[in-house]
PDB file of C-alpha atoms in Angstrom:
ATOM      1  CA  MET F 143       0.000   0.000   0.000  1.00 62.00           C
ATOM      2  CA  ASP F 144       1.331   3.448  -0.936  1.00 82.00           C
ATOM      3  CA  PHE F 145       1.795   5.251   2.403  1.00 88.00           C
ATOM      4  CA  ARG F 146       1.321   8.573   0.600  1.00 91.00           C
ATOM      5  CA  LEU F 147      -2.274   7.551  -0.144  1.00 91.00           C
ATOM      6  CA  LYS F 148      -2.806   6.770   3.530  1.00 89.00           C
ATOM      7  CA  VAL F 149      -1.502  10.246   4.402  1.00 92.00           C
ATOM      8  CA  PHE F 150      -3.754  11.827   1.774  1.00 93.00           C
ATOM      9  CA  TYR F 151      -6.771   9.838   3.012  1.00 90.00           C
ATOM     10  CA  THR F 152      -6.205  10.903   6.630  1.00 91.00           C
ATOM     11  CA  VAL F 153      -5.786  14.576   5.709  1.00 92.00           C
ATOM     12  CA  ALA F 154      -8.860  14.421   3.440  1.00 91.00           C
ATOM     13  CA  LEU F 155     -11.019  13.028   6.260  1.00 87.00           C
ATOM     14  CA  ARG F 156      -9.729  15.388   8.957  1.00 88.00           C
ATOM     15  CA  LEU F 157      -9.117  18.419   6.666  1.00 91.00           C
ATOM     16  CA  ASN F 158      -6.340  19.272   9.085  1.00 91.00           C
ATOM     17  CA  PHE F 159      -2.600  18.602   8.596  1.00 90.00           C
ATOM     18  CA  THR F 160      -1.823  18.737  12.324  1.00 89.00           C
ATOM     19  CA  LYS F 161      -4.516  16.204  13.292  1.00 89.00           C
ATOM     20  CA  ALA F 162      -3.465  13.922  10.426  1.00 89.00           C
ATOM     21  CA  ALA F 163       0.165  14.048  11.599  1.00 89.00           C
ATOM     22  CA  GLN F 164      -0.868  13.137  15.164  1.00 89.00           C
ATOM     23  CA  GLU F 165      -3.059  10.277  13.948  1.00 86.00           C
ATOM     24  CA  LEU F 166      -0.303   8.861  11.718  1.00 88.00           C
ATOM     25  CA  TYR F 167       2.498   9.434  14.289  1.00 87.00           C
ATOM     26  CA  ILE F 168       4.581  11.439  11.831  1.00 91.00           C
ATOM     27  CA  SER F 169       5.617  15.110  11.739  1.00 91.00           C
ATOM     28  CA  GLN F 170       3.535  17.791  10.061  1.00 89.00           C
ATOM     29  CA  PRO F 171       6.342  18.579   7.549  1.00 91.00           C
ATOM     30  CA  ALA F 172       6.321  14.867   6.621  1.00 92.00           C
ATOM     31  CA  VAL F 173       2.581  15.069   5.950  1.00 91.00           C
ATOM     32  CA  SER F 174       3.090  18.135   3.746  1.00 91.00           C
ATOM     33  CA  LYS F 175       5.926  16.368   1.880  1.00 92.00           C
ATOM     34  CA  HIS F 176       3.782  13.306   1.096  1.00 91.00           C
ATOM     35  CA  ILE F 177       0.915  15.472  -0.167  1.00 92.00           C
ATOM     36  CA  GLN F 178       3.326  17.527  -2.276  1.00 92.00           C
ATOM     37  CA  GLU F 179       4.761  14.345  -3.838  1.00 91.00           C
ATOM     38  CA  LEU F 180       1.254  13.147  -4.755  1.00 92.00           C
ATOM     39  CA  GLU F 181       0.430  16.536  -6.287  1.00 92.00           C
ATOM     40  CA  GLU F 182       3.643  16.354  -8.337  1.00 92.00           C
ATOM     41  CA  THR F 183       2.792  12.802  -9.436  1.00 92.00           C
ATOM     42  CA  TYR F 184      -0.688  13.766 -10.629  1.00 92.00           C
ATOM     43  CA  LYS F 185       0.372  17.285 -11.695  1.00 93.00           C
ATOM     44  CA  THR F 186      -2.601  18.885  -9.932  1.00 93.00           C
ATOM     45  CA  LYS F 187      -3.502  20.416  -6.568  1.00 93.00           C
ATOM     46  CA  LEU F 188      -5.344  18.141  -4.152  1.00 93.00           C
ATOM     47  CA  PHE F 189      -6.111  20.728  -1.439  1.00 93.00           C
ATOM     48  CA  GLU F 190      -6.822  24.460  -1.438  1.00 91.00           C
ATOM     49  CA  ARG F 191      -6.292  26.730   1.528  1.00 84.00           C
ATOM     50  CA  ASN F 192      -9.349  28.746   2.542  1.00 79.00           C
ATOM     51  CA  GLY F 193      -8.087  31.084   5.235  1.00 76.00           C
ATOM     52  CA  SER F 194      -7.022  28.847   8.124  1.00 76.00           C
ATOM     53  CA  LYS F 195      -8.944  25.893   6.694  1.00 85.00           C
ATOM     54  CA  ILE F 196      -8.169  23.485   3.865  1.00 91.00           C
ATOM     55  CA  VAL F 197     -10.661  22.007   1.391  1.00 91.00           C
ATOM     56  CA  LEU F 198     -10.413  19.290  -1.240  1.00 93.00           C
ATOM     57  CA  THR F 199     -10.102  20.372  -4.861  1.00 94.00           C
ATOM     58  CA  PRO F 200     -12.219  18.531  -7.491  1.00 93.00           C
ATOM     59  CA  ALA F 201      -9.124  16.390  -8.192  1.00 94.00           C
ATOM     60  CA  GLY F 202      -8.803  15.709  -4.465  1.00 93.00           C
ATOM     61  CA  GLU F 203     -12.456  14.610  -4.299  1.00 92.00           C
ATOM     62  CA  ILE F 204     -11.865  12.085  -7.094  1.00 94.00           C
ATOM     63  CA  LEU F 205      -8.676  10.762  -5.483  1.00 94.00           C
ATOM     64  CA  LEU F 206     -10.512  10.386  -2.144  1.00 92.00           C
ATOM     65  CA  LYS F 207     -13.232   8.324  -3.826  1.00 90.00           C
ATOM     66  CA  HIS F 208     -10.652   5.968  -5.373  1.00 92.00           C
ATOM     67  CA  THR F 209      -8.604   5.806  -2.165  1.00 91.00           C
ATOM     68  CA  LYS F 210     -11.653   4.695  -0.171  1.00 87.00           C
ATOM     69  CA  ASN F 211     -12.230   1.869  -2.663  1.00 86.00           C
ATOM     70  CA  ILE F 212      -8.542   0.846  -2.551  1.00 88.00           C
ATOM     71  CA  PHE F 213      -8.496   0.704   1.263  1.00 84.00           C
ATOM     72  CA  GLU F 214     -11.736  -1.257   1.267  1.00 81.00           C
ATOM     73  CA  ILE F 215     -10.177  -3.878  -1.034  1.00 84.00           C
ATOM     74  CA  TYR F 216      -7.022  -4.037   1.134  1.00 83.00           C
ATOM     75  CA  ARG F 217      -9.167  -4.497   4.245  1.00 76.00           C
ATOM     76  CA  GLU F 218     -11.050  -7.406   2.652  1.00 78.00           C
ATOM     77  CA  ILE F 219      -7.795  -8.979   1.415  1.00 81.00           C
ATOM     78  CA  ASP F 220      -6.263  -8.828   4.922  1.00 75.00           C
ATOM     79  CA  PHE F 221      -9.279 -10.512   6.501  1.00 72.00           C
ATOM     80  CA  ASP F 222      -9.887 -13.175   3.842  1.00 77.00           C
ATOM     81  CA  MET F 223      -6.199 -14.173   3.659  1.00 77.00           C
ATOM     82  CA  SER F 224      -5.962 -14.353   7.447  1.00 68.00           C
ATOM     83  CA  SER F 225      -8.644 -17.071   7.421  1.00 68.00           C
ATOM     84  CA  PHE F 226      -5.902 -19.475   6.249  1.00 66.00           C
ATOM     85  CA  ILE F 227      -4.069 -19.083   9.562  1.00 59.00           C
ATOM     86  CA  LYS F 228      -5.251 -19.644  13.121  1.00 58.00           C
ATOM     87  CA  GLU F 229      -6.017 -16.044  14.013  1.00 61.00           C
ATOM     88  CA  ARG F 230      -8.269 -13.999  11.765  1.00 67.00           C
ATOM     89  CA  GLN F 231      -7.010 -10.451  11.344  1.00 73.00           C
ATOM     90  CA  GLY F 232      -8.439  -7.240   9.992  1.00 80.00           C
ATOM     91  CA  LEU F 233     -10.057  -3.908  10.755  1.00 85.00           C
ATOM     92  CA  LEU F 234     -13.805  -3.472  11.249  1.00 88.00           C
ATOM     93  CA  ARG F 235     -15.182   0.052  11.324  1.00 91.00           C
ATOM     94  CA  LEU F 236     -18.514   0.306  13.117  1.00 93.00           C
ATOM     95  CA  GLY F 237     -20.833   3.225  13.697  1.00 94.00           C
ATOM     96  CA  ALA F 238     -23.499   3.336  16.383  1.00 93.00           C
ATOM     97  CA  SER F 239     -26.002   5.997  17.327  1.00 86.00           C
ATOM     98  CA  THR F 240     -25.769   7.403  20.833  1.00 81.00           C
ATOM     99  CA  THR F 241     -28.174   5.165  22.773  1.00 82.00           C
ATOM    100  CA  ILE F 242     -26.822   2.001  21.160  1.00 89.00           C
ATOM    101  CA  SER F 243     -23.131   2.824  21.618  1.00 87.00           C
ATOM    102  CA  GLN F 244     -23.669   3.652  25.294  1.00 84.00           C
ATOM    103  CA  TYR F 245     -26.086   0.943  26.395  1.00 86.00           C
ATOM    104  CA  ILE F 246     -26.370  -1.870  23.826  1.00 86.00           C
ATOM    105  CA  ILE F 247     -23.182  -2.533  21.856  1.00 88.00           C
ATOM    106  CA  SER F 248     -20.471  -2.770  24.569  1.00 86.00           C
ATOM    107  CA  PRO F 249     -21.166  -6.362  25.701  1.00 85.00           C
ATOM    108  CA  VAL F 250     -21.307  -7.478  22.049  1.00 87.00           C
ATOM    109  CA  LEU F 251     -17.921  -5.863  21.362  1.00 90.00           C
ATOM    110  CA  ALA F 252     -16.402  -7.469  24.471  1.00 89.00           C
ATOM    111  CA  ARG F 253     -17.546 -10.945  23.450  1.00 87.00           C
ATOM    112  CA  PHE F 254     -16.460 -10.415  19.836  1.00 87.00           C
ATOM    113  CA  HIS F 255     -12.979  -9.396  21.032  1.00 87.00           C
ATOM    114  CA  GLN F 256     -12.724 -12.513  23.219  1.00 86.00           C
ATOM    115  CA  LYS F 257     -13.381 -14.676  20.150  1.00 83.00           C
ATOM    116  CA  GLN F 258     -11.446 -12.622  17.578  1.00 84.00           C
ATOM    117  CA  LYS F 259      -8.526 -11.033  19.434  1.00 83.00           C
ATOM    118  CA  GLU F 260      -6.599 -10.072  16.267  1.00 82.00           C
ATOM    119  CA  ILE F 261      -9.470  -8.119  14.707  1.00 86.00           C
ATOM    120  CA  LYS F 262      -9.282  -4.414  15.459  1.00 88.00           C
ATOM    121  CA  VAL F 263     -12.637  -2.644  15.883  1.00 90.00           C
ATOM    122  CA  ASN F 264     -13.086   1.118  15.548  1.00 91.00           C
ATOM    123  CA  LEU F 265     -16.395   2.503  16.838  1.00 93.00           C
ATOM    124  CA  LEU F 266     -17.747   5.807  15.573  1.00 93.00           C
ATOM    125  CA  ASN F 267     -20.402   7.441  17.741  1.00 90.00           C
ATOM    126  CA  GLY F 268     -22.979   9.934  16.417  1.00 88.00           C
ATOM    127  CA  ASN F 269     -26.679  10.398  15.839  1.00 85.00           C
ATOM    128  CA  THR F 270     -28.553   8.274  13.298  1.00 86.00           C
ATOM    129  CA  GLU F 271     -28.138  10.791  10.492  1.00 88.00           C
ATOM    130  CA  GLN F 272     -24.373  11.026  11.070  1.00 90.00           C
ATOM    131  CA  ILE F 273     -23.971   7.237  11.126  1.00 93.00           C
ATOM    132  CA  GLU F 274     -25.942   6.819   7.884  1.00 92.00           C
ATOM    133  CA  ASN F 275     -23.787   9.479   6.219  1.00 92.00           C
ATOM    134  CA  ALA F 276     -20.607   7.745   7.432  1.00 92.00           C
ATOM    135  CA  LEU F 277     -21.855   4.472   5.901  1.00 93.00           C
ATOM    136  CA  ILE F 278     -22.701   6.119   2.569  1.00 91.00           C
ATOM    137  CA  ASN F 279     -19.267   7.806   2.548  1.00 89.00           C
ATOM    138  CA  LYS F 280     -17.626   4.403   3.234  1.00 87.00           C
ATOM    139  CA  GLU F 281     -16.111   5.583   6.504  1.00 89.00           C
ATOM    140  CA  ILE F 282     -17.682   2.557   8.256  1.00 92.00           C
ATOM    141  CA  GLU F 283     -18.792  -0.913   7.130  1.00 91.00           C
ATOM    142  CA  ILE F 284     -21.689  -1.454   9.561  1.00 93.00           C
ATOM    143  CA  GLY F 285     -23.966   0.919  11.432  1.00 94.00           C
ATOM    144  CA  ILE F 286     -26.416   0.255  14.256  1.00 93.00           C
ATOM    145  CA  VAL F 287     -29.021   2.994  14.487  1.00 91.00           C
ATOM    146  CA  GLU F 288     -32.244   3.942  16.266  1.00 81.00           C
ATOM    147  CA  GLY F 289     -34.272   5.149  13.302  1.00 71.00           C
ATOM    148  CA  GLN F 290     -35.055   4.004   9.776  1.00 71.00           C
ATOM    149  CA  SER F 291     -34.885   6.865   7.285  1.00 70.00           C
ATOM    150  CA  LYS F 292     -35.421   4.491   4.336  1.00 74.00           C
ATOM    151  CA  ASN F 293     -32.395   5.718   2.410  1.00 79.00           C
ATOM    152  CA  GLN F 294     -32.470   3.909  -0.942  1.00 84.00           C
ATOM    153  CA  SER F 295     -28.784   2.933  -0.813  1.00 90.00           C
ATOM    154  CA  ILE F 296     -28.970   1.398   2.681  1.00 92.00           C
ATOM    155  CA  LYS F 297     -30.135  -2.060   3.776  1.00 90.00           C
ATOM    156  CA  TYR F 298     -32.001  -1.966   7.120  1.00 90.00           C
ATOM    157  CA  ILE F 299     -32.111  -5.128   9.268  1.00 87.00           C
ATOM    158  CA  PRO F 300     -34.379  -5.010  12.380  1.00 85.00           C
ATOM    159  CA  PHE F 301     -32.111  -5.875  15.283  1.00 83.00           C
ATOM    160  CA  LEU F 302     -33.624  -5.331  18.726  1.00 86.00           C
ATOM    161  CA  LYS F 303     -36.979  -4.076  19.966  1.00 87.00           C
ATOM    162  CA  ASP F 304     -36.989  -0.981  22.145  1.00 89.00           C
ATOM    163  CA  GLU F 305     -39.591   1.088  23.949  1.00 91.00           C
ATOM    164  CA  LEU F 306     -39.486   4.858  24.405  1.00 92.00           C
ATOM    165  CA  VAL F 307     -40.936   5.807  27.768  1.00 93.00           C
ATOM    166  CA  LEU F 308     -41.806   9.143  29.407  1.00 94.00           C
ATOM    167  CA  VAL F 309     -39.312   9.673  32.205  1.00 94.00           C
ATOM    168  CA  CYS F 310     -39.007  12.182  35.047  1.00 94.00           C
ATOM    169  CA  ASN F 311     -37.282  12.703  38.383  1.00 93.00           C
ATOM    170  CA  THR F 312     -38.891  10.690  41.221  1.00 92.00           C
ATOM    171  CA  LYS F 313     -39.283  13.989  43.141  1.00 90.00           C
ATOM    172  CA  ASN F 314     -41.294  15.523  40.295  1.00 89.00           C
ATOM    173  CA  PRO F 315     -44.740  16.752  41.486  1.00 86.00           C
ATOM    174  CA  LEU F 316     -46.426  14.578  38.827  1.00 86.00           C
ATOM    175  CA  ALA F 317     -44.548  11.482  40.008  1.00 81.00           C
ATOM    176  CA  GLN F 318     -47.458  10.571  42.309  1.00 82.00           C
ATOM    177  CA  GLN F 319     -49.713   9.970  39.319  1.00 83.00           C
ATOM    178  CA  ASN F 320     -49.701   6.529  37.748  1.00 78.00           C
ATOM    179  CA  GLU F 321     -50.833   7.841  34.404  1.00 85.00           C
ATOM    180  CA  ILE F 322     -51.277  11.100  32.495  1.00 88.00           C
ATOM    181  CA  SER F 323     -53.381  11.923  29.451  1.00 88.00           C
ATOM    182  CA  VAL F 324     -52.216  12.870  25.965  1.00 87.00           C
ATOM    183  CA  GLU F 325     -53.589  16.354  26.631  1.00 88.00           C
ATOM    184  CA  ASP F 326     -51.325  16.647  29.703  1.00 89.00           C
ATOM    185  CA  LEU F 327     -48.287  16.427  27.415  1.00 91.00           C
ATOM    186  CA  LYS F 328     -48.913  20.001  26.265  1.00 90.00           C
ATOM    187  CA  SER F 329     -48.554  21.420  29.774  1.00 90.00           C
ATOM    188  CA  ILE F 330     -45.281  19.816  30.897  1.00 92.00           C
ATOM    189  CA  LYS F 331     -41.737  20.841  30.013  1.00 94.00           C
ATOM    190  CA  PHE F 332     -39.565  18.582  27.874  1.00 94.00           C
ATOM    191  CA  ILE F 333     -35.902  17.964  27.171  1.00 94.00           C
ATOM    192  CA  THR F 334     -35.317  16.450  23.727  1.00 91.00           C
ATOM    193  CA  ARG F 335     -32.444  15.266  21.550  1.00 86.00           C
ATOM    194  CA  GLU F 336     -31.115  17.348  18.674  1.00 83.00           C
ATOM    195  CA  ARG F 337     -32.272  17.275  15.047  1.00 81.00           C
ATOM    196  CA  GLY F 338     -30.928  14.210  13.230  1.00 76.00           C
ATOM    197  CA  SER F 339     -31.506  12.003  16.272  1.00 79.00           C
ATOM    198  CA  GLY F 340     -33.304   8.731  15.527  1.00 75.00           C
ATOM    199  CA  THR F 341     -35.048   8.969  18.891  1.00 81.00           C
ATOM    200  CA  LEU F 342     -36.508  12.372  18.027  1.00 85.00           C
ATOM    201  CA  GLU F 343     -37.758  11.078  14.661  1.00 84.00           C
ATOM    202  CA  VAL F 344     -39.586   8.187  16.327  1.00 86.00           C
ATOM    203  CA  ILE F 345     -41.151  10.536  18.910  1.00 88.00           C
ATOM    204  CA  GLU F 346     -42.351  12.903  16.174  1.00 89.00           C
ATOM    205  CA  PHE F 347     -43.913  10.016  14.248  1.00 88.00           C
ATOM    206  CA  ALA F 348     -45.682   8.675  17.372  1.00 89.00           C
ATOM    207  CA  LEU F 349     -47.049  12.117  18.262  1.00 89.00           C
ATOM    208  CA  LYS F 350     -48.336  12.527  14.710  1.00 89.00           C
ATOM    209  CA  GLN F 351     -50.515   9.443  15.225  1.00 87.00           C
ATOM    210  CA  ILE F 352     -52.307  11.230  18.086  1.00 88.00           C
ATOM    211  CA  ASN F 353     -52.531  14.554  16.198  1.00 88.00           C
ATOM    212  CA  LEU F 354     -49.714  16.241  18.086  1.00 87.00           C
ATOM    213  CA  LYS F 355     -46.629  17.956  16.711  1.00 89.00           C
ATOM    214  CA  ILE F 356     -43.311  18.306  18.501  1.00 88.00           C
ATOM    215  CA  THR F 357     -43.939  22.076  18.400  1.00 88.00           C
ATOM    216  CA  ASP F 358     -47.095  21.522  20.491  1.00 89.00           C
ATOM    217  CA  LEU F 359     -44.839  20.515  23.384  1.00 90.00           C
ATOM    218  CA  GLN F 360     -43.018  22.919  25.668  1.00 93.00           C
ATOM    219  CA  ILE F 361     -39.402  22.207  24.779  1.00 92.00           C
ATOM    220  CA  GLU F 362     -37.168  23.688  27.464  1.00 94.00           C
ATOM    221  CA  MET F 363     -33.921  22.554  25.860  1.00 93.00           C
ATOM    222  CA  GLN F 364     -32.391  20.308  23.187  1.00 91.00           C
ATOM    223  CA  LEU F 365     -29.340  18.328  24.303  1.00 91.00           C
ATOM    224  CA  GLY F 366     -26.885  16.287  22.248  1.00 83.00           C
ATOM    225  CA  SER F 367     -26.647  13.096  24.292  1.00 85.00           C
ATOM    226  CA  THR F 368     -28.736  10.716  26.358  1.00 87.00           C
ATOM    227  CA  GLU F 369     -26.453  11.106  29.386  1.00 91.00           C
ATOM    228  CA  SER F 370     -26.825  14.902  29.384  1.00 93.00           C
ATOM    229  CA  ILE F 371     -30.631  14.523  29.236  1.00 94.00           C
ATOM    230  CA  LYS F 372     -30.610  12.132  32.206  1.00 94.00           C
ATOM    231  CA  SER F 373     -28.408  14.495  34.198  1.00 94.00           C
ATOM    232  CA  TYR F 374     -30.760  17.402  33.397  1.00 95.00           C
ATOM    233  CA  LEU F 375     -33.813  15.386  34.484  1.00 94.00           C
ATOM    234  CA  LEU F 376     -32.173  14.548  37.797  1.00 93.00           C
ATOM    235  CA  ASN F 377     -31.824  18.279  38.462  1.00 93.00           C
ATOM    236  CA  SER F 378     -35.143  19.604  37.161  1.00 93.00           C
ATOM    237  CA  ASP F 379     -38.883  18.972  36.921  1.00 92.00           C
ATOM    238  CA  CYS F 380     -38.674  18.347  33.159  1.00 94.00           C
ATOM    239  CA  PHE F 381     -39.684  15.220  31.259  1.00 95.00           C
ATOM    240  CA  ALA F 382     -38.128  13.307  28.373  1.00 95.00           C
ATOM    241  CA  PHE F 383     -38.986  10.398  26.117  1.00 93.00           C
ATOM    242  CA  MET F 384     -36.100   7.955  26.485  1.00 92.00           C
ATOM    243  CA  SER F 385     -35.151   4.410  25.557  1.00 91.00           C
ATOM    244  CA  VAL F 386     -36.001   2.037  28.390  1.00 91.00           C
ATOM    245  CA  HIS F 387     -32.536   0.507  27.829  1.00 89.00           C
ATOM    246  CA  ALA F 388     -30.920   3.886  28.545  1.00 90.00           C
ATOM    247  CA  VAL F 389     -32.576   4.468  31.927  1.00 92.00           C
ATOM    248  CA  SER F 390     -32.580   0.936  33.389  1.00 89.00           C
ATOM    249  CA  LYS F 391     -29.937   1.811  36.019  1.00 91.00           C
ATOM    250  CA  GLU F 392     -31.705   5.022  37.105  1.00 93.00           C
ATOM    251  CA  LEU F 393     -35.073   3.227  37.320  1.00 93.00           C
ATOM    252  CA  LYS F 394     -33.511   0.476  39.415  1.00 93.00           C
ATOM    253  CA  ASN F 395     -31.885   3.048  41.726  1.00 93.00           C
ATOM    254  CA  ASN F 396     -35.201   4.914  42.053  1.00 92.00           C
ATOM    255  CA  GLU F 397     -33.670   8.139  40.687  1.00 93.00           C
ATOM    256  CA  LEU F 398     -35.948   8.344  37.649  1.00 94.00           C
ATOM    257  CA  MET F 399     -39.412   6.910  37.064  1.00 92.00           C
ATOM    258  CA  VAL F 400     -41.643   6.098  34.106  1.00 93.00           C
ATOM    259  CA  LEU F 401     -44.972   7.860  33.771  1.00 91.00           C
ATOM    260  CA  ASP F 402     -47.509   6.020  31.624  1.00 91.00           C
ATOM    261  CA  ILE F 403     -49.494   7.929  28.996  1.00 90.00           C
ATOM    262  CA  ALA F 404     -53.083   6.817  28.372  1.00 88.00           C
ATOM    263  CA  ASN F 405     -53.498   5.314  24.887  1.00 85.00           C
ATOM    264  CA  LEU F 406     -49.895   5.943  23.855  1.00 87.00           C
ATOM    265  CA  ALA F 407     -47.053   3.415  23.593  1.00 88.00           C
ATOM    266  CA  ILE F 408     -43.941   4.154  21.567  1.00 90.00           C
ATOM    267  CA  ASP F 409     -42.192   1.028  20.304  1.00 89.00           C
ATOM    268  CA  ARG F 410     -39.385   0.908  17.780  1.00 87.00           C
ATOM    269  CA  TYR F 411     -36.573  -1.300  16.527  1.00 87.00           C
ATOM    270  CA  PHE F 412     -32.864  -0.728  16.474  1.00 89.00           C
ATOM    271  CA  TYR F 413     -31.490  -1.473  13.003  1.00 90.00           C
ATOM    272  CA  ILE F 414     -28.259  -2.895  11.659  1.00 91.00           C
ATOM    273  CA  ILE F 415     -27.426  -0.989   8.485  1.00 92.00           C
ATOM    274  CA  THR F 416     -25.098  -1.879   5.601  1.00 93.00           C
ATOM    275  CA  LEU F 417     -24.758  -0.551   2.084  1.00 90.00           C
ATOM    276  CA  LEU F 418     -27.274  -2.224  -0.213  1.00 87.00           C
ATOM    277  CA  GLY F 419     -25.640  -4.931  -2.312  1.00 81.00           C
ATOM    278  CA  LYS F 420     -22.355  -4.622  -0.399  1.00 76.00           C
ATOM    279  CA  SER F 421     -21.154  -7.432   1.802  1.00 76.00           C
ATOM    280  CA  ASP F 422     -17.819  -8.706   3.090  1.00 79.00           C
ATOM    281  CA  SER F 423     -16.736 -11.650   5.243  1.00 81.00           C
ATOM    282  CA  LEU F 424     -15.685  -9.613   8.285  1.00 83.00           C
ATOM    283  CA  SER F 425     -18.944  -7.642   8.432  1.00 85.00           C
ATOM    284  CA  GLU F 426     -20.960 -10.860   8.123  1.00 85.00           C
ATOM    285  CA  LEU F 427     -18.924 -12.436  10.924  1.00 84.00           C
ATOM    286  CA  PHE F 428     -19.646  -9.514  13.258  1.00 87.00           C
ATOM    287  CA  ILE F 429     -23.374  -9.468  12.420  1.00 86.00           C
ATOM    288  CA  GLN F 430     -23.547 -13.226  13.154  1.00 84.00           C
ATOM    289  CA  ASN F 431     -21.882 -12.658  16.531  1.00 81.00           C
ATOM    290  CA  MET F 432     -24.230  -9.788  17.340  1.00 81.00           C
ATOM    291  CA  SER F 433     -27.354 -11.773  16.426  1.00 77.00           C
ATOM    292  CA  SER F 434     -26.220 -14.824  18.447  1.00 76.00           C
ATOM    293  CA  TYR F 435     -25.516 -12.613  21.496  1.00 73.00           C
ATOM    294  CA  TYR F 436     -29.120 -11.403  21.509  1.00 72.00           C
ATOM    295  CA  ASN F 437     -30.489 -14.759  20.261  1.00 66.00           C
ATOM    296  CA  LEU F 438     -31.837 -13.197  17.078  1.00 54.00           C
ATOM    297  CA  GLU F 439     -32.417 -14.693  13.669  1.00 51.00           C
ATOM    298  CA  LEU F 440     -31.212 -12.080  11.174  1.00 47.00           C
TER     299      LEU F 440
END
């Protein structure tokens, strides 16, 4: 593999020479030298400086596309050839949306590592939209997400059933009630996830079924992670719709509680996502391990 392409690929993803140098454990002048050599080879500029930032030129965009394909082939070669020796080797790049990466995927990764110690796993964390984009851009091979946006280039495999429940602090004045009405939702204050969150999409769809919009609710704040929402709930009288998997510890410790809503249940599935028509041995191996861990037939 041409190391100069690896340098180019890293710079193109980070759009930062300093970060690329740190990631590759080489000096920044060495990064610049490798890029300069590639530009001399192809007789064209690969990056343009825009103030303090750098951007890919059209030629750089094309080279990035080809470089992704080259690295993908190398990754598959490494894994498939390693099957002829005792220890399978390779790199698997996963992406998981926030709830899944924090509460669902860790035990699967631990068991996978016990079985396949020579396979390196990189986990990218982000919201559903970010993970889908990373898959489309071939920055990951497999994603596990909370929503299903029905992108035409993505294959969605239902993975695990989840329930979104209305959660509040146990000291909340409404905590004495066993159940509230749909109408009551308009008068309480909410904390929600940010736009692009799979959880928020599912909530919006469920509310639509009962003729409510997210704008009908009193949104006190939007926060970027499940943990920050839980922390906010513990220090306020707000409410949030959250995955039951995400609050199991707080429910058990009697810090948070679930408030039932009359005639409203919000169920969803977590999905394994791959590029449609694209499959490789390492990805299939991981999906098999994940499905066997949760006793699923995928």
